[in-house]
Amino acid sequence: MAVATLGEAMNLSWRITMRCAWGTRDAMKSVRECTYRRELDMATLVATRGRDFPLAGLESRLRCPRCGSRRITVMFDVPKQPMQ
């Protein structure tokens, strides 16, 4: 079974973590790497985006609150045993 939406992920007790991917290089100049990382609240995501929001579109809708970068990596923590 493929999980494609926030609602399905929430029902299966997935956890979602975002990490700022702002690197140490921007073209030819060095920039300070942002190390911001935070677990996202599934209930808030579902309330603001809707149960049918696609997981594939989540990364493009986030911004780092520390540095303002849109370079975000989203990581999904899938439980071994789905909670029923």
GROMACS .gro file of N, CA, C and O in nm:
model
  336
    1MET      N    1   0.085  -0.118   0.000
    1MET     CA    2   0.000   0.000   0.000
    1MET      C    3   0.089   0.125   0.000
    1MET      O    4   0.174   0.143   0.087
    2ALA      N    5   0.071   0.208  -0.097
    2ALA     CA    6   0.148   0.332  -0.105
    2ALA      C    7   0.076   0.444  -0.030
    2ALA      O    8  -0.044   0.462  -0.043
    3VAL      N    9   0.151   0.517   0.050
    3VAL     CA   10   0.096   0.629   0.125
    3VAL      C   11   0.128   0.756   0.047
    3VAL      O   12   0.243   0.785   0.019
    4ALA      N   13   0.023   0.830   0.011
    4ALA     CA   14   0.043   0.947  -0.076
    4ALA      C   15  -0.003   1.078  -0.013
    4ALA      O   16   0.036   1.184  -0.061
    5THR      N   17  -0.083   1.074   0.094
    5THR     CA   18  -0.138   1.198   0.149
    5THR      C   19  -0.106   1.211   0.299
    5THR      O   20  -0.071   1.114   0.366
    6LEU      N   21  -0.120   1.333   0.347
    6LEU     CA   22  -0.099   1.360   0.490
    6LEU      C   23  -0.195   1.279   0.577
    6LEU      O   24  -0.157   1.228   0.682
    7GLY      N   25  -0.320   1.269   0.533
    7GLY     CA   26  -0.420   1.195   0.610
    7GLY      C   27  -0.384   1.048   0.626
    7GLY      O   28  -0.396   0.991   0.735
    8GLU      N   29  -0.336   0.986   0.518
    8GLU     CA   30  -0.295   0.846   0.525
    8GLU      C   31  -0.175   0.830   0.617
    8GLU      O   32  -0.168   0.737   0.697
    9ALA      N   33  -0.079   0.922   0.607
    9ALA     CA   34   0.040   0.916   0.692
    9ALA      C   35   0.003   0.932   0.839
    9ALA      O   36   0.058   0.864   0.926
   10MET      N   37  -0.090   1.022   0.867
   10MET     CA   38  -0.133   1.042   1.005
   10MET      C   39  -0.204   0.918   1.058
   10MET      O   40  -0.180   0.876   1.172
   11ASN      N   41  -0.288   0.856   0.978
   11ASN     CA   42  -0.359   0.735   1.020
   11ASN      C   43  -0.262   0.621   1.052
   11ASN      O   44  -0.291   0.537   1.136
   12LEU      N   45  -0.147   0.618   0.983
   12LEU     CA   46  -0.049   0.513   1.005
   12LEU      C   47   0.059   0.552   1.106
   12LEU      O   48   0.159   0.483   1.120
   13SER      N   49   0.039   0.665   1.175
   13SER     CA   50   0.128   0.715   1.281
   13SER      C   51   0.268   0.748   1.232
   13SER      O   52   0.367   0.727   1.302
   14TRP      N   53   0.279   0.797   1.109
   14TRP     CA   54   0.409   0.841   1.059
   14TRP      C   55   0.451   0.966   1.133
   14TRP      O   56   0.369   1.045   1.179
   15ARG      N   57   0.583   0.986   1.141
   15ARG     CA   58   0.639   1.110   1.195
   15ARG      C   59   0.716   1.177   1.082
   15ARG      O   60   0.783   1.110   1.004
   16ILE      N   61   0.706   1.308   1.074
   16ILE     CA   62   0.772   1.383   0.967
   16ILE      C   63   0.868   1.484   1.030
   16ILE      O   64   0.831   1.559   1.120
   17THR      N   65   0.992   1.483   0.981
   17THR     CA   66   1.093   1.576   1.028
   17THR      C   67   1.142   1.658   0.910
   17THR      O   68   1.161   1.606   0.800
   18MET      N   69   1.160   1.789   0.932
   18MET     CA   70   1.216   1.874   0.829
   18MET      C   71   1.356   1.915   0.871
   18MET      O   72   1.386   1.927   0.990
   19ARG      N   73   1.445   1.932   0.772
   19ARG     CA   74   1.582   1.974   0.799
   19ARG      C   75   1.620   2.077   0.695
   19ARG      O   76   1.592   2.061   0.577
   20CYS      N   77   1.681   2.185   0.739
   20CYS     CA   78   1.728   2.287   0.647
   20CYS      C   79   1.846   2.230   0.569
   20CYS      O   80   1.938   2.173   0.628
   21ALA      N   81   1.844   2.245   0.439
   21ALA     CA   82   1.950   2.190   0.354
   21ALA      C   83   2.040   2.300   0.298
   21ALA      O   84   2.107   2.282   0.198
   22TRP      N   85   2.040   2.416   0.363
   22TRP     CA   86   2.126   2.526   0.319
   22TRP      C   87   2.269   2.484   0.342
   22TRP      O   88   2.312   2.463   0.454
   23GLY      N   89   2.345   2.470   0.235
   23GLY     CA   90   2.480   2.414   0.241
   23GLY      C   91   2.588   2.514   0.273
   23GLY      O   92   2.563   2.629   0.308
   24THR      N   93   2.711   2.469   0.258
   24THR     CA   94   2.827   2.551   0.289
   24THR      C   95   2.876   2.631   0.170
   24THR      O   96   2.966   2.712   0.182
   25ARG      N   97   2.818   2.610   0.052
   25ARG     CA   98   2.858   2.684  -0.068
   25ARG      C   99   2.735   2.738  -0.138
   25ARG      O  100   2.635   2.669  -0.151
   26ASP      N  101   2.743   2.859  -0.184
   26ASP     CA  102   2.639   2.920  -0.266
   26ASP      C  103   2.713   2.981  -0.385
   26ASP      O  104   2.773   3.087  -0.371
   27ALA      N  105   2.711   2.910  -0.497
   27ALA     CA  106   2.788   2.949  -0.615
   27ALA      C  107   2.937   2.948  -0.577
   27ALA      O  108   2.989   2.845  -0.541
   28MET      N  109   3.003   3.062  -0.582
   28MET     CA  110   3.147   3.067  -0.555
   28MET      C  111   3.181   3.115  -0.413
   28MET      O  112   3.297   3.122  -0.378
   29LYS      N  113   3.082   3.149  -0.334
   29LYS     CA  114   3.113   3.200  -0.200
   29LYS      C  115   3.072   3.099  -0.093
   29LYS      O  116   2.981   3.020  -0.112
   30SER      N  117   3.141   3.105   0.018
   30SER     CA  118   3.108   3.018   0.131
   30SER      C  119   2.998   3.083   0.215
   30SER      O  120   2.998   3.204   0.234
   31VAL      N  121   2.906   3.003   0.261
   31VAL     CA  122   2.800   3.052   0.350
   31VAL      C  123   2.796   2.962   0.473
   31VAL      O  124   2.836   2.846   0.467
   32ARG      N  125   2.749   3.014   0.581
   32ARG     CA  126   2.739   2.936   0.704
   32ARG      C  127   2.626   2.834   0.688
   32ARG      O  128   2.516   2.867   0.645
   33GLU      N  129   2.654   2.712   0.723
   33GLU     CA  130   2.556   2.607   0.711
   33GLU      C  131   2.450   2.620   0.821
   33GLU      O  132   2.482   2.642   0.937
   34CYS      N  133   2.325   2.608   0.784
   34CYS     CA  134   2.215   2.611   0.880
   34CYS      C  135   2.191   2.468   0.928
   34CYS      O  136   2.183   2.376   0.848
   35THR      N  137   2.177   2.450   1.058
   35THR     CA  138   2.161   2.316   1.115
   35THR      C  139   2.021   2.296   1.174
   35THR      O  140   2.002   2.206   1.256
   36TYR      N  141   1.926   2.377   1.131
   36TYR     CA  142   1.791   2.369   1.188
   36TYR      C  143   1.726   2.236   1.151
   36TYR      O  144   1.730   2.191   1.036
   37ARG      N  145   1.665   2.172   1.250
   37ARG     CA  146   1.593   2.046   1.229
   37ARG      C  147   1.478   2.042   1.329
   37ARG      O  148   1.495   2.078   1.445
   38ARG      N  149   1.361   1.999   1.284
   38ARG     CA  150   1.245   1.998   1.372
   38ARG      C  151   1.146   1.891   1.327
   38ARG      O  152   1.122   1.874   1.207
   39GLU      N  153   1.086   1.821   1.423
   39GLU     CA  154   0.978   1.729   1.391
   39GLU      C  155   0.852   1.812   1.371
   39GLU      O  156   0.822   1.903   1.449
   40LEU      N  157   0.779   1.783   1.265
   40LEU     CA  158   0.657   1.858   1.234
   40LEU      C  159   0.538   1.792   1.303
   40LEU      O  160   0.531   1.669   1.313
   41ASP      N  161   0.445   1.871   1.348
   41ASP     CA  162   0.325   1.822   1.415
   41ASP      C  163   0.223   1.778   1.310
   41ASP      O  164   0.176   1.860   1.231
   42MET      N  165   0.192   1.650   1.308
   42MET     CA  166   0.101   1.595   1.206
   42MET      C  167  -0.039   1.657   1.215
   42MET      O  168  -0.100   1.687   1.112
   43ALA      N  169  -0.088   1.677   1.336
   43ALA     CA  170  -0.223   1.734   1.352
   43ALA      C  171  -0.229   1.875   1.293
   43ALA      O  172  -0.326   1.911   1.227
   44THR      N  173  -0.125   1.954   1.314
   44THR     CA  174  -0.122   2.089   1.259
   44THR      C  175  -0.111   2.086   1.107
   44THR      O  176  -0.176   2.164   1.038
   45LEU      N  177  -0.028   1.997   1.055
   45LEU     CA  178  -0.016   1.985   0.909
   45LEU      C  179  -0.150   1.949   0.845
   45LEU      O  180  -0.189   2.008   0.744
   46VAL      N  181  -0.219   1.853   0.904
   46VAL     CA  182  -0.348   1.811   0.850
   46VAL      C  183  -0.451   1.923   0.863
   46VAL      O  184  -0.530   1.948   0.772
   47ALA      N  185  -0.448   1.995   0.974
   47ALA     CA  186  -0.543   2.105   0.995
   47ALA      C  187  -0.520   2.220   0.898
   47ALA      O  188  -0.615   2.284   0.852
   48THR      N  189  -0.393   2.248   0.865
   48THR     CA  190  -0.364   2.363   0.778
   48THR      C  191  -0.360   2.326   0.631
   48THR      O  192  -0.395   2.409   0.546
   49ARG      N  193  -0.319   2.206   0.597
   49ARG     CA  194  -0.306   2.166   0.457
   49ARG      C  195  -0.420   2.077   0.409
   49ARG      O  196  -0.445   2.069   0.290
   50GLY      N  197  -0.483   2.006   0.500
   50GLY     CA  198  -0.592   1.916   0.462
   50GLY      C  199  -0.545   1.772   0.454
   50GLY      O  200  -0.428   1.745   0.427
   51ARG      N  201  -0.637   1.680   0.478
   51ARG     CA  202  -0.604   1.537   0.477
   51ARG      C  203  -0.559   1.489   0.340
   51ARG      O  204  -0.484   1.394   0.328
   52ASP      N  205  -0.603   1.554   0.234
   52ASP     CA  206  -0.571   1.509   0.098
   52ASP      C  207  -0.445   1.574   0.041
   52ASP      O  208  -0.414   1.554  -0.076
   53PHE      N  209  -0.373   1.651   0.123
   53PHE     CA  210  -0.252   1.716   0.073
   53PHE      C  211  -0.147   1.610   0.041
   53PHE      O  212  -0.117   1.524   0.123
   54PRO      N  213  -0.087   1.615  -0.079
   54PRO     CA  214   0.011   1.511  -0.117
   54PRO      C  215   0.143   1.527  -0.043
   54PRO      O  216   0.196   1.637  -0.028
   55LEU      N  217   0.197   1.415   0.003
   55LEU     CA  218   0.325   1.415   0.072
   55LEU      C  219   0.437   1.468  -0.019
   55LEU      O  220   0.530   1.532   0.026
   56ALA      N  221   0.426   1.442  -0.147
   56ALA     CA  222   0.527   1.486  -0.243
   56ALA      C  223   0.535   1.639  -0.252
   56ALA      O  224   0.639   1.694  -0.287
   57GLY      N  225   0.428   1.709  -0.219
   57GLY     CA  226   0.427   1.855  -0.229
   57GLY      C  227   0.467   1.925  -0.100
   57GLY      O  228   0.477   2.048  -0.098
   58LEU      N  229   0.492   1.851   0.004
   58LEU     CA  230   0.521   1.911   0.134
   58LEU      C  231   0.654   1.987   0.135
   58LEU      O  232   0.662   2.099   0.186
   59GLU      N  233   0.756   1.930   0.077
   59GLU     CA  234   0.890   1.990   0.078
   59GLU      C  235   0.890   2.130   0.015
   59GLU      O  236   0.956   2.221   0.064
   60SER      N  237   0.814   2.147  -0.091
   60SER     CA  238   0.814   2.277  -0.161
   60SER      C  239   0.733   2.384  -0.088
   60SER      O  240   0.741   2.501  -0.123
   61ARG      N  241   0.658   2.347   0.015
   61ARG     CA  242   0.575   2.443   0.089
   61ARG      C  243   0.640   2.490   0.219
   61ARG      O  244   0.581   2.570   0.291
   62LEU      N  245   0.759   2.441   0.249
   62LEU     CA  246   0.823   2.474   0.377
   62LEU      C  247   0.937   2.573   0.359
   62LEU      O  248   0.997   2.583   0.252
   63ARG      N  249   0.966   2.646   0.467
   63ARG     CA  250   1.076   2.743   0.471
   63ARG      C  251   1.140   2.731   0.609
   63ARG      O  252   1.072   2.716   0.709
   64CYS      N  253   1.271   2.741   0.611
   64CYS     CA  254   1.344   2.733   0.738
   64CYS      C  255   1.314   2.857   0.821
   64CYS      O  256   1.335   2.969   0.775
   65PRO      N  257   1.266   2.841   0.944
   65PRO     CA  258   1.236   2.958   1.028
   65PRO      C  259   1.362   3.028   1.080
   65PRO      O  260   1.357   3.144   1.119
   66ARG      N  261   1.475   2.961   1.078
   66ARG     CA  262   1.599   3.020   1.127
   66ARG      C  263   1.667   3.107   1.021
   66ARG      O  264   1.702   3.222   1.046
   67CYS      N  265   1.688   3.054   0.900
   67CYS     CA  266   1.764   3.128   0.799
   67CYS      C  267   1.678   3.175   0.682
   67CYS      O  268   1.724   3.254   0.600
   68GLY      N  269   1.553   3.126   0.671
   68GLY     CA  270   1.464   3.169   0.564
   68GLY      C  271   1.481   3.094   0.434
   68GLY      O  272   1.414   3.123   0.336
   69SER      N  273   1.568   2.994   0.430
   69SER     CA  274   1.593   2.918   0.309
   69SER      C  275   1.474   2.831   0.271
   69SER      O  276   1.404   2.779   0.357
   70ARG      N  277   1.454   2.815   0.142
   70ARG     CA  278   1.352   2.723   0.093
   70ARG      C  279   1.411   2.587   0.061
   70ARG      O  280   1.340   2.497   0.017
   71ARG      N  281   1.541   2.570   0.082
   71ARG     CA  282   1.607   2.441   0.061
   71ARG      C  283   1.581   2.353   0.184
   71ARG      O  284   1.655   2.358   0.282
   72ILE      N  285   1.478   2.274   0.177
   72ILE     CA  286   1.433   2.192   0.289
   72ILE      C  287   1.433   2.046   0.247
   72ILE      O  288   1.394   2.014   0.136
   73THR      N  289   1.475   1.961   0.337
   73THR     CA  290   1.465   1.817   0.317
   73THR      C  291   1.363   1.764   0.416
   73THR      O  292   1.365   1.799   0.534
   74VAL      N  293   1.272   1.681   0.367
   74VAL     CA  294   1.169   1.621   0.452
   74VAL      C  295   1.200   1.473   0.468
   74VAL      O  296   1.228   1.404   0.370
   75MET      N  297   1.199   1.426   0.594
   75MET     CA  298   1.227   1.286   0.623
   75MET      C  299   1.105   1.223   0.690
   75MET      O  300   1.044   1.284   0.778
   76PHE      N  301   1.071   1.104   0.647
   76PHE     CA  302   0.954   1.033   0.699
   76PHE      C  303   1.001   0.918   0.786
   76PHE      O  304   1.082   0.836   0.744
   77ASP      N  305   0.949   0.913   0.908
   77ASP     CA  306   0.979   0.804   1.001
   77ASP      C  307   0.857   0.713   1.004
   77ASP      O  308   0.752   0.749   1.059
   78VAL      N  309   0.872   0.597   0.941
   78VAL     CA  310   0.761   0.503   0.929
   78VAL      C  311   0.772   0.401   1.042
   78VAL      O  312   0.877   0.336   1.057
   79PRO      N  313   0.666   0.386   1.125
   79PRO     CA  314   0.673   0.287   1.233
   79PRO      C  315   0.678   0.146   1.179
   79PRO      O  316   0.625   0.115   1.073
   80LYS      N  317   0.744   0.058   1.255
   80LYS     CA  318   0.757  -0.081   1.213
   80LYS      C  319   0.622  -0.152   1.211
   80LYS      O  320   0.589  -0.224   1.121
   81GLN      N  321   0.543  -0.127   1.314
   81GLN     CA  322   0.410  -0.186   1.326
   81GLN      C  323   0.307  -0.074   1.321
   81GLN      O  324   0.305   0.009   1.412
   82PRO      N  325   0.223  -0.068   1.218
   82PRO     CA  326   0.121   0.037   1.217
   82PRO      C  327   0.025   0.024   1.335
   82PRO      O  328  -0.013  -0.087   1.371
   83MET      N  329  -0.005   0.137   1.398
   83MET     CA  330  -0.100   0.138   1.510
   83MET      C  331  -0.241   0.128   1.455
   83MET      O  332  -0.277   0.197   1.363
   84GLN      N  333  -0.319   0.040   1.512
   84GLN     CA  334  -0.457   0.019   1.464
   84GLN      C  335  -0.555   0.087   1.554
   84GLN      O  336  -0.546   0.097   1.668
   0.00000   0.00000   0.00000
